[in-house]
PDB file of C-alpha atoms in Angstrom:
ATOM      1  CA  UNK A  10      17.927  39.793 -31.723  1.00 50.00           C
ATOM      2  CA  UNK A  11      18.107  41.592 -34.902  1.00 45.00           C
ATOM      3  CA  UNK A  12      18.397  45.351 -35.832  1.00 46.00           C
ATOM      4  CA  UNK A  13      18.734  47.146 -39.050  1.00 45.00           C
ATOM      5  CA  UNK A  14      21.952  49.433 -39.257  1.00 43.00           C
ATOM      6  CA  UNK A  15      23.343  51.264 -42.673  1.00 42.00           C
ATOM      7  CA  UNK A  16      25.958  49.624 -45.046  1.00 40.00           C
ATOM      8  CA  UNK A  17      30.000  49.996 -44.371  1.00 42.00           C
ATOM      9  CA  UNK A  18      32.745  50.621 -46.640  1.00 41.00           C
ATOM     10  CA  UNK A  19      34.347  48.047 -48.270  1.00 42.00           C
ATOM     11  CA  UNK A  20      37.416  47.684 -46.358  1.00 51.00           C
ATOM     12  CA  UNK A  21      36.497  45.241 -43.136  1.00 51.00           C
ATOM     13  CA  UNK A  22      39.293  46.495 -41.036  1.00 48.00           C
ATOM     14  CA  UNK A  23      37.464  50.063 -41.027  1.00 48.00           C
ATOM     15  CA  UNK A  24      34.106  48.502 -41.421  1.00 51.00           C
ATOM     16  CA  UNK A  25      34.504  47.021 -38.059  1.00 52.00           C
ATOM     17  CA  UNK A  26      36.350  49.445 -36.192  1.00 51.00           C
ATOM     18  CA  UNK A  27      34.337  52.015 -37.468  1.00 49.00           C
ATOM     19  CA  UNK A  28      31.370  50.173 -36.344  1.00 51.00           C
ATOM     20  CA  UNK A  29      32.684  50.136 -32.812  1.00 49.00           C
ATOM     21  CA  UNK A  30      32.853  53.595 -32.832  1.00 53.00           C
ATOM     22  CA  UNK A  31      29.956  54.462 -34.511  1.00 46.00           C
ATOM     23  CA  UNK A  32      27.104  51.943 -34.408  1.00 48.00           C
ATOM     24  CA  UNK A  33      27.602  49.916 -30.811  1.00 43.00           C
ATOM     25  CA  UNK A  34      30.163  51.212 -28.872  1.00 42.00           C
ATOM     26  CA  UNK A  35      29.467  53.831 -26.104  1.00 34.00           C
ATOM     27  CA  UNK A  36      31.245  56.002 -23.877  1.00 33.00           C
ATOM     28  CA  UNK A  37      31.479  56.424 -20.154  1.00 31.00           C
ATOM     29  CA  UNK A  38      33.743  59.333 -19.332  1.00 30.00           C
ATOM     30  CA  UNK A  39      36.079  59.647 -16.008  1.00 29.00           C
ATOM     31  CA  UNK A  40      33.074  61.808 -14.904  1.00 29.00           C
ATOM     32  CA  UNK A  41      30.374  60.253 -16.408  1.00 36.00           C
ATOM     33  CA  UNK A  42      28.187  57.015 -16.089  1.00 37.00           C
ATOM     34  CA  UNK A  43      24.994  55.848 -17.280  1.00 41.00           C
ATOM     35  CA  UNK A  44      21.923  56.485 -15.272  1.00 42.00           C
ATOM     36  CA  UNK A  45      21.390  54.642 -12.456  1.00 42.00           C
ATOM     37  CA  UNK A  46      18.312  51.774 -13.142  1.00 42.00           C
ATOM     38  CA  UNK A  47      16.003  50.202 -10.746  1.00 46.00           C
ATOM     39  CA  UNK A  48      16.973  47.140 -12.332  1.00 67.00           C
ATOM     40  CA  UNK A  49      20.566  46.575 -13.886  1.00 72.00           C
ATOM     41  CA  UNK A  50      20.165  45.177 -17.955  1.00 84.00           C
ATOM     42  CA  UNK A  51      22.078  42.239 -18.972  1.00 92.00           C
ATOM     43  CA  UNK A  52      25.117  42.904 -20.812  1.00 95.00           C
ATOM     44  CA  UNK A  53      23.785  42.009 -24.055  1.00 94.00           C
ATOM     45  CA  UNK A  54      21.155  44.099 -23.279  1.00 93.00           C
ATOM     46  CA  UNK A  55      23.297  47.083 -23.054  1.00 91.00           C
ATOM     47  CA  UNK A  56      24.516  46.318 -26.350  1.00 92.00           C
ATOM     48  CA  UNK A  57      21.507  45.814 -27.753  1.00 92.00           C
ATOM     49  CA  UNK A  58      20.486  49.461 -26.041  1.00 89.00           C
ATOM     50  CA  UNK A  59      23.384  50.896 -27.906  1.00 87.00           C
ATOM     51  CA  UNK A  60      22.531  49.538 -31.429  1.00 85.00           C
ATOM     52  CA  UNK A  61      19.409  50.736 -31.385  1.00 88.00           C
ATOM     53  CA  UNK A  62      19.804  53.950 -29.914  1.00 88.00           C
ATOM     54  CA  UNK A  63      22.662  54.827 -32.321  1.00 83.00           C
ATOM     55  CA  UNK A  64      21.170  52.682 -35.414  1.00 83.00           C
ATOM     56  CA  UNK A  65      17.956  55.026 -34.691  1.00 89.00           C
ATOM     57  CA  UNK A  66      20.306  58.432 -35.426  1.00 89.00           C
ATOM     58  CA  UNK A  67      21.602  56.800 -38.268  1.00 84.00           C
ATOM     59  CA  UNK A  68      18.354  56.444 -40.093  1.00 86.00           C
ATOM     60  CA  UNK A  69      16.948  59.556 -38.877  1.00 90.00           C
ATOM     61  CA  UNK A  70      15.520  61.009 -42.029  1.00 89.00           C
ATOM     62  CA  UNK A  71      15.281  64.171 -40.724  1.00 92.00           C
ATOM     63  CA  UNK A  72      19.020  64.404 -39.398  1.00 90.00           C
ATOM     64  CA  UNK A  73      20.196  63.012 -42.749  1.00 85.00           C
ATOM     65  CA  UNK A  74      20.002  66.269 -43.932  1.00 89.00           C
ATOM     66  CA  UNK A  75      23.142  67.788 -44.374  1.00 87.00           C
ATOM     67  CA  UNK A  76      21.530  70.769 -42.432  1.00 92.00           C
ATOM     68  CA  UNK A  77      22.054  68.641 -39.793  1.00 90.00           C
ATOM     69  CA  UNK A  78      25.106  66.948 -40.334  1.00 86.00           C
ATOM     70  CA  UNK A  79      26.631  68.409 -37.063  1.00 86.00           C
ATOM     71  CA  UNK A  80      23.243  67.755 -34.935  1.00 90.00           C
ATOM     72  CA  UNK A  81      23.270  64.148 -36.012  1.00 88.00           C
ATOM     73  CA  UNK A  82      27.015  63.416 -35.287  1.00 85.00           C
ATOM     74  CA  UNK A  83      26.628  65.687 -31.935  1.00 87.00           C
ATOM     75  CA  UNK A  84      24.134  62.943 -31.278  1.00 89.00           C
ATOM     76  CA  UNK A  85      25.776  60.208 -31.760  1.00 85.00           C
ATOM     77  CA  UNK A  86      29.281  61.199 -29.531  1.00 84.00           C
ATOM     78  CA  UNK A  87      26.804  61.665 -26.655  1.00 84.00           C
ATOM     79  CA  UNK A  88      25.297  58.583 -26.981  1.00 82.00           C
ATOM     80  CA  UNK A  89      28.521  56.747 -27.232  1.00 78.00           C
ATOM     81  CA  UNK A  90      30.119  58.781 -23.996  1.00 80.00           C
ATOM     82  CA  UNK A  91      26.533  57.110 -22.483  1.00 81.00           C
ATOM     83  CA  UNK A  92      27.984  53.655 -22.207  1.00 81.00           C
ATOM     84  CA  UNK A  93      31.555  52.895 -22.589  1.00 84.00           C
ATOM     85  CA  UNK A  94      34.255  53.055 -20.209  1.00 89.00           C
ATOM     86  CA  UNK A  95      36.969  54.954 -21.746  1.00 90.00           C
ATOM     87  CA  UNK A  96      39.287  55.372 -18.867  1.00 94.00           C
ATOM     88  CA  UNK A  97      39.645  51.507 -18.691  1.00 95.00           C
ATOM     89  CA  UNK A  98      40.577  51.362 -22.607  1.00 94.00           C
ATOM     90  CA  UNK A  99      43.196  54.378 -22.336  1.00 96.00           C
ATOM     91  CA  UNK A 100      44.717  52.090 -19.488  1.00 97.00           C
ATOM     92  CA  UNK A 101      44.687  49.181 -21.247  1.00 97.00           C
ATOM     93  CA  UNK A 102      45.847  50.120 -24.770  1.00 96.00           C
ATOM     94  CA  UNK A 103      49.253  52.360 -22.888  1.00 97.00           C
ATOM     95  CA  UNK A 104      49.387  48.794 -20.600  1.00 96.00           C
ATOM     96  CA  UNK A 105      52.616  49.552 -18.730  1.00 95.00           C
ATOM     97  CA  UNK A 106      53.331  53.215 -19.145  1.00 96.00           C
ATOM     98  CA  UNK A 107      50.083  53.854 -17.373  1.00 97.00           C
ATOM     99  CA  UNK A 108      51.466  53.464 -14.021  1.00 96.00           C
ATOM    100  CA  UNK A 109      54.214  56.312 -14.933  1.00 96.00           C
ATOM    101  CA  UNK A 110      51.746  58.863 -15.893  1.00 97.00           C
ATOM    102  CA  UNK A 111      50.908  61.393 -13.307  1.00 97.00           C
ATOM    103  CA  UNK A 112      46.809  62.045 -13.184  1.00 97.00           C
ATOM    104  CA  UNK A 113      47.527  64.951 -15.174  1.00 97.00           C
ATOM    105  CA  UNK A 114      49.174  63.143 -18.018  1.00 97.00           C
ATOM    106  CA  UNK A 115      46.502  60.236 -17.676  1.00 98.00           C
ATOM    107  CA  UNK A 116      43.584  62.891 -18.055  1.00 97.00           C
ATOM    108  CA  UNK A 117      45.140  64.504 -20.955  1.00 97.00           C
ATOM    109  CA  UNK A 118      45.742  61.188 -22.912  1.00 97.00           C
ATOM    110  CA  UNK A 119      42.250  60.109 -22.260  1.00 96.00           C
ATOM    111  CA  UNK A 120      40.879  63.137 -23.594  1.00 93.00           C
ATOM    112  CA  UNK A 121      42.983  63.352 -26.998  1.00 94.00           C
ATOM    113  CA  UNK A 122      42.539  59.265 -27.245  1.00 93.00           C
ATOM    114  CA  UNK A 123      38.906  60.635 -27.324  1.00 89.00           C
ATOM    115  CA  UNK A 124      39.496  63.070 -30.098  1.00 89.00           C
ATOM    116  CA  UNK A 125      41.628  60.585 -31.749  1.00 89.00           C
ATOM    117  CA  UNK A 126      39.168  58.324 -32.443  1.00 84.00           C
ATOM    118  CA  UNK A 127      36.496  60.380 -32.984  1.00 82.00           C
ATOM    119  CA  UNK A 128      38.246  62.009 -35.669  1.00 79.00           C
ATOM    120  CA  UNK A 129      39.143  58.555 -37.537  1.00 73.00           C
ATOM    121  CA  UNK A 130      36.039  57.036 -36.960  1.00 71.00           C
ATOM    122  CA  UNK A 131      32.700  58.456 -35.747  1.00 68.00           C
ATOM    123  CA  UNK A 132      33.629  61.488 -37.955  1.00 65.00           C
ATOM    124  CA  UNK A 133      32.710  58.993 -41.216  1.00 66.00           C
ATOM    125  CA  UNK A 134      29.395  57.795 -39.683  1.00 69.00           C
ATOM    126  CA  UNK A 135      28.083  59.156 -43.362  1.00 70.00           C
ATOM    127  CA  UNK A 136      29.087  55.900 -45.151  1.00 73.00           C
ATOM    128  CA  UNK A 137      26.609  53.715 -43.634  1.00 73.00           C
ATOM    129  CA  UNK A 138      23.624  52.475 -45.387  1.00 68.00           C
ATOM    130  CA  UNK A 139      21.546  48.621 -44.901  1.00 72.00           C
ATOM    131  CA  UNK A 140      23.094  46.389 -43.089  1.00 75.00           C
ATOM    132  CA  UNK A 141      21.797  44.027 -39.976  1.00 78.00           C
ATOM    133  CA  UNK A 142      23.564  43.547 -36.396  1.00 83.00           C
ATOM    134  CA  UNK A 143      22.635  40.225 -34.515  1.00 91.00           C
ATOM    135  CA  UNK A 144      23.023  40.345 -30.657  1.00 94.00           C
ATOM    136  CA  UNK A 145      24.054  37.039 -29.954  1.00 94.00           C
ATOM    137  CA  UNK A 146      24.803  35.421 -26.544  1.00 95.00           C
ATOM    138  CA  UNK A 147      26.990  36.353 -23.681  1.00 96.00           C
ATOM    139  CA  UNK A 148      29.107  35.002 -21.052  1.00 97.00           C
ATOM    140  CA  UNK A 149      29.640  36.343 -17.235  1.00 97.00           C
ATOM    141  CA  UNK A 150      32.612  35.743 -15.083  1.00 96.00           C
ATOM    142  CA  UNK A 151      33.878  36.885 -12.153  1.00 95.00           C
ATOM    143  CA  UNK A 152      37.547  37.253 -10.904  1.00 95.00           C
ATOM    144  CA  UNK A 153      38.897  36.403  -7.177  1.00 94.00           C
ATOM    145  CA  UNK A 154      38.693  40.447  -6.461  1.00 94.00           C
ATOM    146  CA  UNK A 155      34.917  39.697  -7.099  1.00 93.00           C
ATOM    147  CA  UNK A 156      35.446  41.855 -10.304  1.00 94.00           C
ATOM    148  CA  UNK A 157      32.510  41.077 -12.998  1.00 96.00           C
ATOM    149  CA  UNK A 158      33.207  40.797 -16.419  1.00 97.00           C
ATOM    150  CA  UNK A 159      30.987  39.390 -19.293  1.00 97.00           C
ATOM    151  CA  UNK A 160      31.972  39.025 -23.547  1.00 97.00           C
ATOM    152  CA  UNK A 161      28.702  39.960 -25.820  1.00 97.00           C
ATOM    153  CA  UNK A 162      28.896  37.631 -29.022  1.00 96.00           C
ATOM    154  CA  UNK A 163      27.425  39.754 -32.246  1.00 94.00           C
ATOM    155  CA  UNK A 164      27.807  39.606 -35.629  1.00 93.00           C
ATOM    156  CA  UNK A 165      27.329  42.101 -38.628  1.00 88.00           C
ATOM    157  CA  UNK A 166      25.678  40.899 -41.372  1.00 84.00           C
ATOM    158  CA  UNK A 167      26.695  42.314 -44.936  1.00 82.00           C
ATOM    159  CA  UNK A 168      25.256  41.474 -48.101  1.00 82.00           C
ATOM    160  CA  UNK A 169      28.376  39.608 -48.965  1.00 86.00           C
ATOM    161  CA  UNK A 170      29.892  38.410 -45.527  1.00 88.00           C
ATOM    162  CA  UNK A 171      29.102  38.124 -41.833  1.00 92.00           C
ATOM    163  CA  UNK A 172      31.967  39.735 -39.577  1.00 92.00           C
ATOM    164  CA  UNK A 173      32.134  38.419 -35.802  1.00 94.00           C
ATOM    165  CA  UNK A 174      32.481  41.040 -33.596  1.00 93.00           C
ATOM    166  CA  UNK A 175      32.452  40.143 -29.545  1.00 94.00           C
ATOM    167  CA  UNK A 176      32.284  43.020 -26.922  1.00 94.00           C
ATOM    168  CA  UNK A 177      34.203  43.158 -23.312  1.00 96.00           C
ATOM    169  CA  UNK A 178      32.240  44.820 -20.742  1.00 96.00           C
ATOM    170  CA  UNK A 179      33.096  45.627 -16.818  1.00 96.00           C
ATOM    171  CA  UNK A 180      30.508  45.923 -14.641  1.00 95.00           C
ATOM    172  CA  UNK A 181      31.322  49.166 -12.729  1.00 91.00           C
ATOM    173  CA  UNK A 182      28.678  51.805 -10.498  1.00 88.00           C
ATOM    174  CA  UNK A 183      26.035  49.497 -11.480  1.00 90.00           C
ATOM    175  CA  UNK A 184      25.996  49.182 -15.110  1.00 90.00           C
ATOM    176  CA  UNK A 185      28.147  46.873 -17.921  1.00 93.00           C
ATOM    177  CA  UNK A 186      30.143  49.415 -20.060  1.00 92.00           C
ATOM    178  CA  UNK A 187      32.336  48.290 -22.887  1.00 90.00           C
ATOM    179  CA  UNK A 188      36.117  48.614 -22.165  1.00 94.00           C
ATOM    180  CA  UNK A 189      37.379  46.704 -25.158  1.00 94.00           C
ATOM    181  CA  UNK A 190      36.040  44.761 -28.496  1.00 91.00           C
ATOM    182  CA  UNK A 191      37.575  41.745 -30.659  1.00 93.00           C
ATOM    183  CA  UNK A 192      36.475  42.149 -34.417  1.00 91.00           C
ATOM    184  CA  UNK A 193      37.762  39.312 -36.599  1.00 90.00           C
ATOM    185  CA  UNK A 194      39.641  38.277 -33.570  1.00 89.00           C
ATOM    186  CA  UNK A 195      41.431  41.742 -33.593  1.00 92.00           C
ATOM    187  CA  UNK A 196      41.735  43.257 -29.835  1.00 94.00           C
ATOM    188  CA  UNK A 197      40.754  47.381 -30.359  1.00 91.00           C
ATOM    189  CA  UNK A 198      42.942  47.483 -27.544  1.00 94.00           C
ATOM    190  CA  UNK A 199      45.907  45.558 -28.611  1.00 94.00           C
ATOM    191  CA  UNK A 200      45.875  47.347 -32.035  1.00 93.00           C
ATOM    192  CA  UNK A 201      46.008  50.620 -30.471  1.00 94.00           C
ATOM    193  CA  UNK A 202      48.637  49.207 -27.884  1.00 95.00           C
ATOM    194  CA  UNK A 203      51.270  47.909 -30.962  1.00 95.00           C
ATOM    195  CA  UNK A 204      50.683  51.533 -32.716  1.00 93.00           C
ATOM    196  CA  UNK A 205      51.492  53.621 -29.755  1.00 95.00           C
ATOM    197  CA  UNK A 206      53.970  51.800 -28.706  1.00 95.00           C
ATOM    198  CA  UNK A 207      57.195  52.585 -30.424  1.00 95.00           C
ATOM    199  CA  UNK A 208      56.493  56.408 -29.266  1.00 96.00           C
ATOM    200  CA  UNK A 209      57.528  57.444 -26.307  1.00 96.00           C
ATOM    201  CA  UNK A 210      54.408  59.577 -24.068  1.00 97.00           C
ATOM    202  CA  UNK A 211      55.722  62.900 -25.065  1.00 96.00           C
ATOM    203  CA  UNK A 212      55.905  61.799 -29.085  1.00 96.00           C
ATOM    204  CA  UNK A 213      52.648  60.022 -29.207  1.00 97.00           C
ATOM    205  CA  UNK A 214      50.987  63.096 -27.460  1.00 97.00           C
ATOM    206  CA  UNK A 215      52.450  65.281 -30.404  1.00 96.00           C
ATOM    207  CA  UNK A 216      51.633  63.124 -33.117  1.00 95.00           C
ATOM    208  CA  UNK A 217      48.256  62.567 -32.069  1.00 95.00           C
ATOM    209  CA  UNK A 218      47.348  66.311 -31.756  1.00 94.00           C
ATOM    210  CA  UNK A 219      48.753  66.646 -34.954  1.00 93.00           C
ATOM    211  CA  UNK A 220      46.581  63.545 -36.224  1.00 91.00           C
ATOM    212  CA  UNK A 221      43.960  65.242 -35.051  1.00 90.00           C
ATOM    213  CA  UNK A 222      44.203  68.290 -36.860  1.00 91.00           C
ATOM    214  CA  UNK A 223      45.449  67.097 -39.989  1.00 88.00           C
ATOM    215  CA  UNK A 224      43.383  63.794 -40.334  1.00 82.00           C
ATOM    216  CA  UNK A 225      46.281  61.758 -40.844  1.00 83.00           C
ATOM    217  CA  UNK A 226      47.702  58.696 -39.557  1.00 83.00           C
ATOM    218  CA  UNK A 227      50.257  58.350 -36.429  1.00 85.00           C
ATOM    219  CA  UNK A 228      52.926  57.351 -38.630  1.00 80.00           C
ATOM    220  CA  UNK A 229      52.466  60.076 -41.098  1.00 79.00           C
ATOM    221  CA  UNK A 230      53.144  62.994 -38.451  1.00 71.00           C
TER     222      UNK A 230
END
């Protein structure tokens, strides 16, 4: 399967996790989850569902106008809280340390880990222009707990290079949401993991409000 996205910037560290973010990736709040369907999609369907709904925004002539700037990025957040299970990633990426965090301190670093990365990356879903995503194969598994789990093979196609990118999806209330993605072989998860963790909870709650509202990186608070 093929679909037309928009062009990334240069740099293929931010090209891909910017792509997670702002092209395939989708959201499933603590509170949220997709519709319920009479019949449950494939996993690479999902993120074939996600590509083209977001891909669609994207080359929305009409919400390319900076007029709409805010519509089009209001857009695209909702469609990415539609299918990705965020609460699984904010467990993942503090590993450990999750099991020390009251509910109240889990809900509150789920909800800046949102902001976080909406800040750093859907926030520059300007910069794309041309490119192609190919939806690939997948692979199912299930674990002893009768757990599902299933990786979705794509890769996006740049004039110059083709970058692997392979998505980790749970199945969970009756749909496949994302919970983590490899790009280049690079765990989202395990990335975030190494820069949070020489920070202990209270720190890396201060620096990333402060990310947040300045723009800038962990390190730099």
């Amino acid at each position: 399967m093929v679909l037309k996205a928009k062009s990334c910037s240069p740099d293929i560290f931010f090209r891909s996790f910017t792509l997670f973010f702002a092209l395939l990736l989708t959201w499933v709040w603590l509170s949220q989850a997709a519709p319920v369907r009479a019949a449950v999609p494939e996993p690479k369907e999902t993120v074939a569902a996600a590509v083209d709904k977001i891909i669609g925004i994207l080359t929305d002539p009409e919400l390319a106008t900076p007029q709409n700037r805010e519509k089009r990025y209001r857009l695209v957040v909702a469609t990415v809280e539609e299918f990705f299970d965020f609460a699984e990633i904010s467990m993942r990426t503090l590993g450990p340390r999750w099991r020390e965090l009251d509910d109240g301190e889990r809900r509150r670093f789920i909800e800046l880990f949102k902001q976080f990365l909406q800040k750093n990356y859907i926030d520059r879903v300007d910069s794309y222009s041309g490119e192609e995503v190919v939806v690939k194969d997948q692979e199912i598994r299930e674990d002893r707990r009768g757990n599902r789990f299933a990786m979705v093979n794509t890769d996006f196609v740049m004039k110059s290079q083709t970058v692997p990118v392979n998505y980790r999806l749970l199945y969970r209330g009756g749909n496949w949401l994302v919970y983590d993605v490899d790009i280049e072989g690079v765990s989202l998860v395990r990335n975030f993991r190494s820069q949070f963790e020489p920070y202990s909870f209270a720190e890396l709650i201060r620096r990333m409000e402060k990310s947040i509202a300045t723009g800038k990186d962990l390190e730099e608070q």
